[in-house]
JSON list of C-alpha atoms in Angstrom, two decimals:
[
{"chain": "C", "resi": 1, "resn": "GLY", "atom": "CA", "xyz": [4.84, 19.68, -92.10]},
{"chain": "C", "resi": 2, "resn": "GLN", "atom": "CA", "xyz": [1.39, 18.66, -90.98]},
{"chain": "C", "resi": 3, "resn": "PHE", "atom": "CA", "xyz": [-0.23, 18.61, -87.54]},
{"chain": "C", "resi": 4, "resn": "ASN", "atom": "CA", "xyz": [-2.81, 16.28, -86.12]},
{"chain": "C", "resi": 5, "resn": "VAL", "atom": "CA", "xyz": [-5.41, 17.68, -83.73]},
{"chain": "C", "resi": 6, "resn": "SER", "atom": "CA", "xyz": [-4.03, 15.47, -80.97]},
{"chain": "C", "resi": 7, "resn": "ASP", "atom": "CA", "xyz": [-0.40, 16.59, -81.39]},
{"chain": "C", "resi": 8, "resn": "ILE", "atom": "CA", "xyz": [1.05, 18.29, -78.32]},
{"chain": "C", "resi": 9, "resn": "VAL", "atom": "CA", "xyz": [2.22, 21.84, -79.03]},
{"chain": "C", "resi": 10, "resn": "SER", "atom": "CA", "xyz": [3.34, 22.67, -75.49]},
{"chain": "C", "resi": 11, "resn": "SER", "atom": "CA", "xyz": [5.24, 20.14, -73.39]},
{"chain": "C", "resi": 12, "resn": "ARG", "atom": "CA", "xyz": [4.85, 22.39, -70.34]},
{"chain": "C", "resi": 13, "resn": "SER", "atom": "CA", "xyz": [1.03, 22.66, -70.39]},
{"chain": "C", "resi": 14, "resn": "GLY", "atom": "CA", "xyz": [0.28, 19.52, -72.36]},
{"chain": "C", "resi": 15, "resn": "MET", "atom": "CA", "xyz": [-1.89, 21.56, -74.75]},
{"chain": "C", "resi": 16, "resn": "SER", "atom": "CA", "xyz": [-2.75, 19.86, -78.00]},
{"chain": "C", "resi": 17, "resn": "VAL", "atom": "CA", "xyz": [-3.33, 21.50, -81.39]},
{"chain": "C", "resi": 18, "resn": "GLU", "atom": "CA", "xyz": [-7.09, 21.18, -80.83]},
{"chain": "C", "resi": 19, "resn": "ASP", "atom": "CA", "xyz": [-6.83, 22.69, -77.31]},
{"chain": "C", "resi": 20, "resn": "TYR", "atom": "CA", "xyz": [-4.75, 25.56, -78.66]},
{"chain": "C", "resi": 21, "resn": "PHE", "atom": "CA", "xyz": [-7.27, 26.52, -81.35]},
{"chain": "C", "resi": 22, "resn": "LEU", "atom": "CA", "xyz": [-10.19, 26.25, -78.92]},
{"chain": "C", "resi": 23, "resn": "HIS", "atom": "CA", "xyz": [-8.28, 28.52, -76.55]},
{"chain": "C", "resi": 24, "resn": "MET", "atom": "CA", "xyz": [-7.72, 31.02, -79.37]},
{"chain": "C", "resi": 25, "resn": "LYS", "atom": "CA", "xyz": [-11.41, 30.92, -80.29]},
{"chain": "C", "resi": 26, "resn": "ARG", "atom": "CA", "xyz": [-12.52, 31.62, -76.70]},
{"chain": "C", "resi": 27, "resn": "ASN", "atom": "CA", "xyz": [-10.19, 34.60, -76.52]},
{"chain": "C", "resi": 28, "resn": "LEU", "atom": "CA", "xyz": [-11.37, 35.93, -79.88]},
{"chain": "C", "resi": 29, "resn": "ASP", "atom": "CA", "xyz": [-15.00, 35.54, -78.79]},
{"chain": "C", "resi": 30, "resn": "LYS", "atom": "CA", "xyz": [-14.21, 37.47, -75.61]},
{"chain": "C", "resi": 31, "resn": "ILE", "atom": "CA", "xyz": [-12.49, 40.27, -77.56]},
{"chain": "C", "resi": 32, "resn": "THR", "atom": "CA", "xyz": [-15.43, 40.48, -79.98]},
{"chain": "C", "resi": 33, "resn": "TYR", "atom": "CA", "xyz": [-17.86, 40.73, -77.07]},
{"chain": "C", "resi": 34, "resn": "MET", "atom": "CA", "xyz": [-15.80, 43.45, -75.39]},
{"chain": "C", "resi": 35, "resn": "VAL", "atom": "CA", "xyz": [-15.48, 45.51, -78.58]},
{"chain": "C", "resi": 36, "resn": "ASP", "atom": "CA", "xyz": [-19.26, 45.30, -79.08]},
{"chain": "C", "resi": 37, "resn": "LYS", "atom": "CA", "xyz": [-19.85, 46.47, -75.51]},
{"chain": "C", "resi": 38, "resn": "LEU", "atom": "CA", "xyz": [-17.33, 49.29, -75.87]},
{"chain": "C", "resi": 39, "resn": "ALA", "atom": "CA", "xyz": [-19.71, 51.02, -78.28]},
{"chain": "C", "resi": 40, "resn": "ASP", "atom": "CA", "xyz": [-22.71, 50.66, -75.96]},
{"chain": "C", "resi": 41, "resn": "GLU", "atom": "CA", "xyz": [-24.45, 53.82, -74.80]},
{"chain": "C", "resi": 42, "resn": "PHE", "atom": "CA", "xyz": [-26.52, 53.75, -71.66]},
{"chain": "C", "resi": 43, "resn": "ILE", "atom": "CA", "xyz": [-29.53, 55.77, -72.78]},
{"chain": "C", "resi": 44, "resn": "ILE", "atom": "CA", "xyz": [-32.66, 55.79, -70.66]},
{"chain": "C", "resi": 45, "resn": "PRO", "atom": "CA", "xyz": [-35.66, 56.87, -72.79]},
{"chain": "C", "resi": 46, "resn": "GLU", "atom": "CA", "xyz": [-37.31, 60.06, -71.60]},
{"chain": "C", "resi": 47, "resn": "GLY", "atom": "CA", "xyz": [-40.40, 59.39, -69.53]},
{"chain": "C", "resi": 48, "resn": "SER", "atom": "CA", "xyz": [-39.26, 55.92, -68.42]},
{"chain": "C", "resi": 49, "resn": "ARG", "atom": "CA", "xyz": [-40.82, 54.75, -65.18]},
{"chain": "C", "resi": 50, "resn": "LEU", "atom": "CA", "xyz": [-40.62, 51.43, -63.36]},
{"chain": "C", "resi": 51, "resn": "ASP", "atom": "CA", "xyz": [-42.66, 50.18, -60.42]},
{"chain": "C", "resi": 52, "resn": "LEU", "atom": "CA", "xyz": [-39.72, 49.01, -58.32]},
{"chain": "C", "resi": 53, "resn": "VAL", "atom": "CA", "xyz": [-41.60, 46.82, -55.83]},
{"chain": "C", "resi": 54, "resn": "GLU", "atom": "CA", "xyz": [-43.43, 44.98, -58.61]},
{"chain": "C", "resi": 55, "resn": "PHE", "atom": "CA", "xyz": [-40.22, 44.57, -60.62]},
{"chain": "C", "resi": 56, "resn": "VAL", "atom": "CA", "xyz": [-38.18, 43.18, -57.70]},
{"chain": "C", "resi": 57, "resn": "ARG", "atom": "CA", "xyz": [-40.89, 40.70, -56.70]},
{"chain": "C", "resi": 58, "resn": "ASP", "atom": "CA", "xyz": [-41.31, 39.52, -60.29]},
{"chain": "C", "resi": 59, "resn": "TYR", "atom": "CA", "xyz": [-37.55, 39.24, -60.81]},
{"chain": "C", "resi": 60, "resn": "CYS", "atom": "CA", "xyz": [-37.07, 37.16, -57.66]},
{"chain": "C", "resi": 61, "resn": "GLU", "atom": "CA", "xyz": [-39.98, 34.90, -58.58]},
{"chain": "C", "resi": 62, "resn": "HIS", "atom": "CA", "xyz": [-38.79, 34.13, -62.11]},
{"chain": "C", "resi": 63, "resn": "HIS", "atom": "CA", "xyz": [-34.99, 34.40, -61.86]},
{"chain": "C", "resi": 64, "resn": "THR", "atom": "CA", "xyz": [-33.14, 31.16, -62.58]},
{"chain": "C", "resi": 65, "resn": "CYS", "atom": "CA", "xyz": [-29.52, 30.05, -62.78]},
{"chain": "C", "resi": 66, "resn": "SER", "atom": "CA", "xyz": [-28.41, 26.86, -64.52]},
{"chain": "C", "resi": 67, "resn": "SER", "atom": "CA", "xyz": [-24.92, 26.59, -63.03]},
{"chain": "C", "resi": 68, "resn": "VAL", "atom": "CA", "xyz": [-25.40, 27.19, -59.29]},
{"chain": "C", "resi": 69, "resn": "SER", "atom": "CA", "xyz": [-28.38, 26.68, -56.99]},
{"chain": "C", "resi": 70, "resn": "TYR", "atom": "CA", "xyz": [-29.17, 29.68, -54.78]},
{"chain": "C", "resi": 71, "resn": "SER", "atom": "CA", "xyz": [-32.16, 31.49, -53.36]},
{"chain": "C", "resi": 72, "resn": "ILE", "atom": "CA", "xyz": [-33.07, 35.10, -54.10]},
{"chain": "C", "resi": 73, "resn": "LYS", "atom": "CA", "xyz": [-35.48, 36.97, -51.84]},
{"chain": "C", "resi": 74, "resn": "PRO", "atom": "CA", "xyz": [-36.91, 40.52, -51.71]},
{"chain": "C", "resi": 75, "resn": "TYR", "atom": "CA", "xyz": [-37.33, 42.58, -48.53]},
{"chain": "C", "resi": 76, "resn": "LEU", "atom": "CA", "xyz": [-39.13, 45.90, -48.14]},
{"chain": "C", "resi": 77, "resn": "SER", "atom": "CA", "xyz": [-38.00, 48.23, -45.36]},
{"chain": "C", "resi": 78, "resn": "LYS", "atom": "CA", "xyz": [-40.68, 49.02, -42.75]},
{"chain": "C", "resi": 79, "resn": "THR", "atom": "CA", "xyz": [-39.77, 52.68, -43.20]},
{"chain": "C", "resi": 80, "resn": "LEU", "atom": "CA", "xyz": [-40.86, 52.44, -46.83]},
{"chain": "C", "resi": 81, "resn": "GLU", "atom": "CA", "xyz": [-44.09, 50.65, -45.93]},
{"chain": "C", "resi": 82, "resn": "GLU", "atom": "CA", "xyz": [-45.06, 53.14, -43.23]},
{"chain": "C", "resi": 83, "resn": "ASN", "atom": "CA", "xyz": [-44.07, 56.43, -44.90]},
{"chain": "C", "resi": 84, "resn": "PRO", "atom": "CA", "xyz": [-46.68, 57.81, -47.38]},
{"chain": "C", "resi": 85, "resn": "ILE", "atom": "CA", "xyz": [-43.93, 59.45, -49.45]},
{"chain": "C", "resi": 86, "resn": "PHE", "atom": "CA", "xyz": [-42.88, 55.98, -50.55]},
{"chain": "C", "resi": 87, "resn": "ASN", "atom": "CA", "xyz": [-46.35, 54.72, -51.48]},
{"chain": "C", "resi": 88, "resn": "ASN", "atom": "CA", "xyz": [-45.35, 54.57, -55.13]},
{"chain": "C", "resi": 89, "resn": "LEU", "atom": "CA", "xyz": [-41.78, 53.44, -55.71]},
{"chain": "C", "resi": 90, "resn": "LEU", "atom": "CA", "xyz": [-41.48, 54.61, -59.31]},
{"chain": "C", "resi": 91, "resn": "VAL", "atom": "CA", "xyz": [-37.95, 55.05, -60.64]},
{"chain": "C", "resi": 92, "resn": "PRO", "atom": "CA", "xyz": [-36.80, 56.57, -63.99]},
{"chain": "C", "resi": 93, "resn": "ILE", "atom": "CA", "xyz": [-35.53, 53.44, -65.74]},
{"chain": "C", "resi": 94, "resn": "THR", "atom": "CA", "xyz": [-36.89, 50.75, -68.06]},
{"chain": "C", "resi": 95, "resn": "SER", "atom": "CA", "xyz": [-37.52, 47.15, -67.08]},
{"chain": "C", "resi": 96, "resn": "ASP", "atom": "CA", "xyz": [-34.98, 45.95, -69.65]},
{"chain": "C", "resi": 97, "resn": "TRP", "atom": "CA", "xyz": [-32.17, 48.12, -68.27]},
{"chain": "C", "resi": 98, "resn": "MET", "atom": "CA", "xyz": [-32.97, 47.18, -64.68]},
{"chain": "C", "resi": 99, "resn": "THR", "atom": "CA", "xyz": [-33.06, 43.50, -65.62]},
{"chain": "C", "resi": 100, "resn": "GLN", "atom": "CA", "xyz": [-29.58, 43.91, -67.14]},
{"chain": "C", "resi": 101, "resn": "VAL", "atom": "CA", "xyz": [-28.35, 45.46, -63.88]},
{"chain": "C", "resi": 102, "resn": "PHE", "atom": "CA", "xyz": [-29.79, 42.68, -61.72]},
{"chain": "C", "resi": 103, "resn": "ASP", "atom": "CA", "xyz": [-28.59, 39.95, -64.10]},
{"chain": "C", "resi": 104, "resn": "ASN", "atom": "CA", "xyz": [-25.03, 41.32, -64.04]},
{"chain": "C", "resi": 105, "resn": "ILE", "atom": "CA", "xyz": [-24.91, 41.53, -60.26]},
{"chain": "C", "resi": 106, "resn": "CYS", "atom": "CA", "xyz": [-26.30, 38.00, -59.86]},
{"chain": "C", "resi": 107, "resn": "ALA", "atom": "CA", "xyz": [-23.86, 36.68, -62.46]},
{"chain": "C", "resi": 108, "resn": "ASN", "atom": "CA", "xyz": [-20.95, 38.26, -60.58]},
{"chain": "C", "resi": 109, "resn": "ALA", "atom": "CA", "xyz": [-22.14, 36.63, -57.35]},
{"chain": "C", "resi": 110, "resn": "VAL", "atom": "CA", "xyz": [-22.21, 33.22, -59.04]},
{"chain": "C", "resi": 111, "resn": "LYS", "atom": "CA", "xyz": [-18.85, 33.64, -60.76]},
{"chain": "C", "resi": 112, "resn": "HIS", "atom": "CA", "xyz": [-16.84, 35.18, -57.94]},
{"chain": "C", "resi": 113, "resn": "GLY", "atom": "CA", "xyz": [-18.75, 34.42, -54.73]},
{"chain": "C", "resi": 114, "resn": "PHE", "atom": "CA", "xyz": [-20.59, 31.13, -55.04]},
{"chain": "C", "resi": 115, "resn": "THR", "atom": "CA", "xyz": [-17.46, 29.06, -55.62]},
{"chain": "C", "resi": 116, "resn": "ASP", "atom": "CA", "xyz": [-17.61, 26.43, -52.87]},
{"chain": "C", "resi": 117, "resn": "ASP", "atom": "CA", "xyz": [-19.23, 23.30, -54.30]},
{"chain": "C", "resi": 118, "resn": "THR", "atom": "CA", "xyz": [-19.79, 21.88, -50.82]},
{"chain": "C", "resi": 119, "resn": "ARG", "atom": "CA", "xyz": [-22.18, 24.68, -49.84]},
{"chain": "C", "resi": 120, "resn": "SER", "atom": "CA", "xyz": [-25.92, 24.52, -50.49]},
{"chain": "C", "resi": 121, "resn": "ASP", "atom": "CA", "xyz": [-26.99, 27.68, -48.65]},
{"chain": "C", "resi": 122, "resn": "TYR", "atom": "CA", "xyz": [-26.01, 30.38, -51.14]},
{"chain": "C", "resi": 123, "resn": "SER", "atom": "CA", "xyz": [-28.42, 33.29, -51.18]},
{"chain": "C", "resi": 124, "resn": "ILE", "atom": "CA", "xyz": [-28.95, 36.75, -52.67]},
{"chain": "C", "resi": 125, "resn": "ARG", "atom": "CA", "xyz": [-30.94, 39.26, -50.64]},
{"chain": "C", "resi": 126, "resn": "ILE", "atom": "CA", "xyz": [-32.55, 42.34, -52.19]},
{"chain": "C", "resi": 127, "resn": "ASP", "atom": "CA", "xyz": [-33.57, 45.11, -49.80]},
{"chain": "C", "resi": 128, "resn": "LEU", "atom": "CA", "xyz": [-35.43, 48.30, -50.70]},
{"chain": "C", "resi": 129, "resn": "LEU", "atom": "CA", "xyz": [-34.48, 51.12, -48.33]},
{"chain": "C", "resi": 130, "resn": "PRO", "atom": "CA", "xyz": [-35.18, 54.87, -48.09]},
{"chain": "C", "resi": 131, "resn": "TRP", "atom": "CA", "xyz": [-32.41, 57.13, -49.36]},
{"chain": "C", "resi": 132, "resn": "LYS", "atom": "CA", "xyz": [-31.67, 60.85, -49.40]},
{"chain": "C", "resi": 133, "resn": "PHE", "atom": "CA", "xyz": [-29.26, 62.35, -51.91]},
{"chain": "C", "resi": 134, "resn": "GLU", "atom": "CA", "xyz": [-26.75, 65.07, -50.98]},
{"chain": "C", "resi": 135, "resn": "ASN", "atom": "CA", "xyz": [-28.98, 67.73, -52.56]},
{"chain": "C", "resi": 136, "resn": "GLY", "atom": "CA", "xyz": [-31.83, 66.67, -50.26]},
{"chain": "C", "resi": 137, "resn": "ASP", "atom": "CA", "xyz": [-33.86, 64.81, -52.88]},
{"chain": "C", "resi": 138, "resn": "VAL", "atom": "CA", "xyz": [-35.63, 61.68, -51.66]},
{"chain": "C", "resi": 139, "resn": "GLY", "atom": "CA", "xyz": [-34.76, 58.41, -53.35]},
{"chain": "C", "resi": 140, "resn": "VAL", "atom": "CA", "xyz": [-34.58, 54.69, -52.85]},
{"chain": "C", "resi": 141, "resn": "CYS", "atom": "CA", "xyz": [-31.61, 52.41, -52.21]},
{"chain": "C", "resi": 142, "resn": "ILE", "atom": "CA", "xyz": [-31.65, 48.94, -53.74]},
{"chain": "C", "resi": 143, "resn": "SER", "atom": "CA", "xyz": [-29.29, 46.79, -51.71]},
{"chain": "C", "resi": 144, "resn": "ILE", "atom": "CA", "xyz": [-28.30, 43.54, -53.44]},
{"chain": "C", "resi": 145, "resn": "ALA", "atom": "CA", "xyz": [-26.17, 41.39, -51.15]},
{"chain": "C", "resi": 146, "resn": "ASN", "atom": "CA", "xyz": [-24.91, 37.82, -51.31]},
{"chain": "C", "resi": 147, "resn": "ASN", "atom": "CA", "xyz": [-23.47, 35.41, -48.76]},
{"chain": "C", "resi": 148, "resn": "GLY", "atom": "CA", "xyz": [-20.69, 34.11, -50.98]},
{"chain": "C", "resi": 149, "resn": "ALA", "atom": "CA", "xyz": [-16.95, 34.67, -50.74]},
{"chain": "C", "resi": 150, "resn": "PRO", "atom": "CA", "xyz": [-15.87, 38.29, -50.15]},
{"chain": "C", "resi": 151, "resn": "LEU", "atom": "CA", "xyz": [-13.85, 40.25, -52.68]},
{"chain": "C", "resi": 152, "resn": "SER", "atom": "CA", "xyz": [-10.21, 39.22, -52.76]},
{"chain": "C", "resi": 153, "resn": "SER", "atom": "CA", "xyz": [-8.01, 41.48, -50.64]},
{"chain": "C", "resi": 154, "resn": "THR", "atom": "CA", "xyz": [-5.79, 41.99, -53.70]},
{"chain": "C", "resi": 155, "resn": "VAL", "atom": "CA", "xyz": [-8.60, 43.70, -55.64]},
{"chain": "C", "resi": 156, "resn": "VAL", "atom": "CA", "xyz": [-9.27, 47.41, -55.19]},
{"chain": "C", "resi": 157, "resn": "SER", "atom": "CA", "xyz": [-13.08, 47.71, -54.95]},
{"chain": "C", "resi": 158, "resn": "GLU", "atom": "CA", "xyz": [-13.17, 51.03, -56.82]},
{"chain": "C", "resi": 159, "resn": "LYS", "atom": "CA", "xyz": [-11.63, 49.33, -59.86]},
{"chain": "C", "resi": 160, "resn": "ILE", "atom": "CA", "xyz": [-14.42, 46.79, -60.29]},
{"chain": "C", "resi": 161, "resn": "TYR", "atom": "CA", "xyz": [-16.30, 49.38, -62.37]},
{"chain": "C", "resi": 162, "resn": "THR", "atom": "CA", "xyz": [-13.42, 49.81, -64.82]},
{"chain": "C", "resi": 163, "resn": "TRP", "atom": "CA", "xyz": [-14.13, 48.44, -68.28]},
{"chain": "C", "resi": 164, "resn": "GLY", "atom": "CA", "xyz": [-12.13, 45.29, -69.00]},
{"chain": "C", "resi": 165, "resn": "VAL", "atom": "CA", "xyz": [-10.57, 44.92, -65.52]},
{"chain": "C", "resi": 166, "resn": "SER", "atom": "CA", "xyz": [-10.99, 41.27, -64.57]},
{"chain": "C", "resi": 167, "resn": "SER", "atom": "CA", "xyz": [-8.70, 38.37, -63.80]},
{"chain": "C", "resi": 168, "resn": "ASN", "atom": "CA", "xyz": [-11.32, 35.85, -64.88]},
{"chain": "C", "resi": 169, "resn": "GLY", "atom": "CA", "xyz": [-13.98, 37.12, -67.27]},
{"chain": "C", "resi": 170, "resn": "THR", "atom": "CA", "xyz": [-14.68, 40.16, -69.42]},
{"chain": "C", "resi": 171, "resn": "GLY", "atom": "CA", "xyz": [-14.76, 42.74, -66.62]},
{"chain": "C", "resi": 172, "resn": "ILE", "atom": "CA", "xyz": [-17.86, 44.37, -68.12]},
{"chain": "C", "resi": 173, "resn": "GLY", "atom": "CA", "xyz": [-20.64, 43.45, -65.66]},
{"chain": "C", "resi": 174, "resn": "ALA", "atom": "CA", "xyz": [-19.99, 46.04, -62.95]},
{"chain": "C", "resi": 175, "resn": "TYR", "atom": "CA", "xyz": [-19.04, 48.64, -65.58]},
{"chain": "C", "resi": 176, "resn": "GLU", "atom": "CA", "xyz": [-22.49, 48.21, -67.14]},
{"chain": "C", "resi": 177, "resn": "VAL", "atom": "CA", "xyz": [-24.22, 48.36, -63.74]},
{"chain": "C", "resi": 178, "resn": "LYS", "atom": "CA", "xyz": [-22.59, 51.72, -62.97]},
{"chain": "C", "resi": 179, "resn": "GLY", "atom": "CA", "xyz": [-23.24, 53.15, -66.44]},
{"chain": "C", "resi": 180, "resn": "ILE", "atom": "CA", "xyz": [-26.92, 52.18, -66.48]},
{"chain": "C", "resi": 181, "resn": "ILE", "atom": "CA", "xyz": [-27.71, 53.42, -62.96]},
{"chain": "C", "resi": 182, "resn": "GLU", "atom": "CA", "xyz": [-25.88, 56.72, -63.52]},
{"chain": "C", "resi": 183, "resn": "ALA", "atom": "CA", "xyz": [-27.76, 57.19, -66.82]},
{"chain": "C", "resi": 184, "resn": "ALA", "atom": "CA", "xyz": [-30.96, 56.96, -64.75]},
{"chain": "C", "resi": 185, "resn": "GLY", "atom": "CA", "xyz": [-29.74, 59.76, -62.47]},
{"chain": "C", "resi": 186, "resn": "GLY", "atom": "CA", "xyz": [-28.53, 57.48, -59.69]},
{"chain": "C", "resi": 187, "resn": "SER", "atom": "CA", "xyz": [-25.30, 56.24, -58.18]},
{"chain": "C", "resi": 188, "resn": "VAL", "atom": "CA", "xyz": [-23.69, 52.92, -57.23]},
{"chain": "C", "resi": 189, "resn": "ASP", "atom": "CA", "xyz": [-21.70, 51.81, -54.22]},
{"chain": "C", "resi": 190, "resn": "PHE", "atom": "CA", "xyz": [-19.96, 48.49, -53.57]},
{"chain": "C", "resi": 191, "resn": "GLU", "atom": "CA", "xyz": [-19.06, 46.93, -50.24]},
{"chain": "C", "resi": 192, "resn": "SER", "atom": "CA", "xyz": [-17.14, 43.78, -49.36]},
{"chain": "C", "resi": 193, "resn": "ASN", "atom": "CA", "xyz": [-16.86, 43.06, -45.65]},
{"chain": "C", "resi": 194, "resn": "PRO", "atom": "CA", "xyz": [-15.67, 39.56, -44.66]},
{"chain": "C", "resi": 195, "resn": "ASP", "atom": "CA", "xyz": [-16.61, 40.32, -41.02]},
{"chain": "C", "resi": 196, "resn": "GLU", "atom": "CA", "xyz": [-20.28, 41.08, -41.78]},
{"chain": "C", "resi": 197, "resn": "LYS", "atom": "CA", "xyz": [-22.23, 39.25, -39.04]},
{"chain": "C", "resi": 198, "resn": "SER", "atom": "CA", "xyz": [-25.24, 38.48, -41.25]},
{"chain": "C", "resi": 199, "resn": "GLY", "atom": "CA", "xyz": [-23.03, 36.54, -43.63]},
{"chain": "C", "resi": 200, "resn": "TYR", "atom": "CA", "xyz": [-24.03, 38.77, -46.57]},
{"chain": "C", "resi": 201, "resn": "CYS", "atom": "CA", "xyz": [-20.55, 40.17, -46.98]},
{"chain": "C", "resi": 202, "resn": "VAL", "atom": "CA", "xyz": [-20.73, 41.37, -50.61]},
{"chain": "C", "resi": 203, "resn": "LYS", "atom": "CA", "xyz": [-23.19, 44.14, -51.39]},
{"chain": "C", "resi": 204, "resn": "TYR", "atom": "CA", "xyz": [-24.10, 46.44, -54.26]},
{"chain": "C", "resi": 205, "resn": "LYS", "atom": "CA", "xyz": [-26.09, 49.56, -53.33]},
{"chain": "C", "resi": 206, "resn": "LEU", "atom": "CA", "xyz": [-28.02, 51.18, -56.17]},
{"chain": "C", "resi": 207, "resn": "MET", "atom": "CA", "xyz": [-29.36, 54.63, -55.31]},
{"chain": "C", "resi": 208, "resn": "LEU", "atom": "CA", "xyz": [-32.08, 55.98, -57.60]},
{"chain": "C", "resi": 209, "resn": "PRO", "atom": "CA", "xyz": [-34.29, 59.07, -57.52]},
{"chain": "C", "resi": 210, "resn": "LEU", "atom": "CA", "xyz": [-38.04, 58.61, -57.18]},
{"chain": "C", "resi": 211, "resn": "ILE", "atom": "CA", "xyz": [-40.59, 59.86, -59.68]},
{"chain": "C", "resi": 212, "resn": "ARG", "atom": "CA", "xyz": [-43.08, 62.12, -57.94]},
{"chain": "C", "resi": 213, "resn": "LEU", "atom": "CA", "xyz": [-46.67, 61.74, -59.12]}
]
């Protein structure tokens, strides 16, 4: 027999032939994207260096989002400003890779945190803080926090970095963040605290070593 695009193929969902094929296409596009990303290697070119303060200020100034309105602001710890050891915040990563990291974290905030259409006060705060690694090396911590909804209590925070783990999306964003930062010699931590008094209850912490001049 023949089908018309408007024919209903599921009485339960009310899905038409056209809806069904669009649904299949979206899923195929998602699978294609995930397979492409599966082959990605997080390689930081030797000799890469990024002026972190300049990058963060530039990113905050030019970052835009078409789907949700929110502010994004940089903050520099007084400890960094006052300590000569932090005069040059150079980290071993490229601007492109760091942009990917920031874009992924902001996209996750929009998708999973900024979900209340009645709110107009959504914000992302980026703090640069001093950090010391377990081996004693001095580094910097990039704290990227948002004041959206906290992580669902049903989600184990450690699993957000697992490739393909997502109830609504590709589940690649946090996986890429971790892979890129670790390729640059750093580490990533994630916190979700619904009782955070500042309101910034979801936070990524990116710890990176500093390049000594």
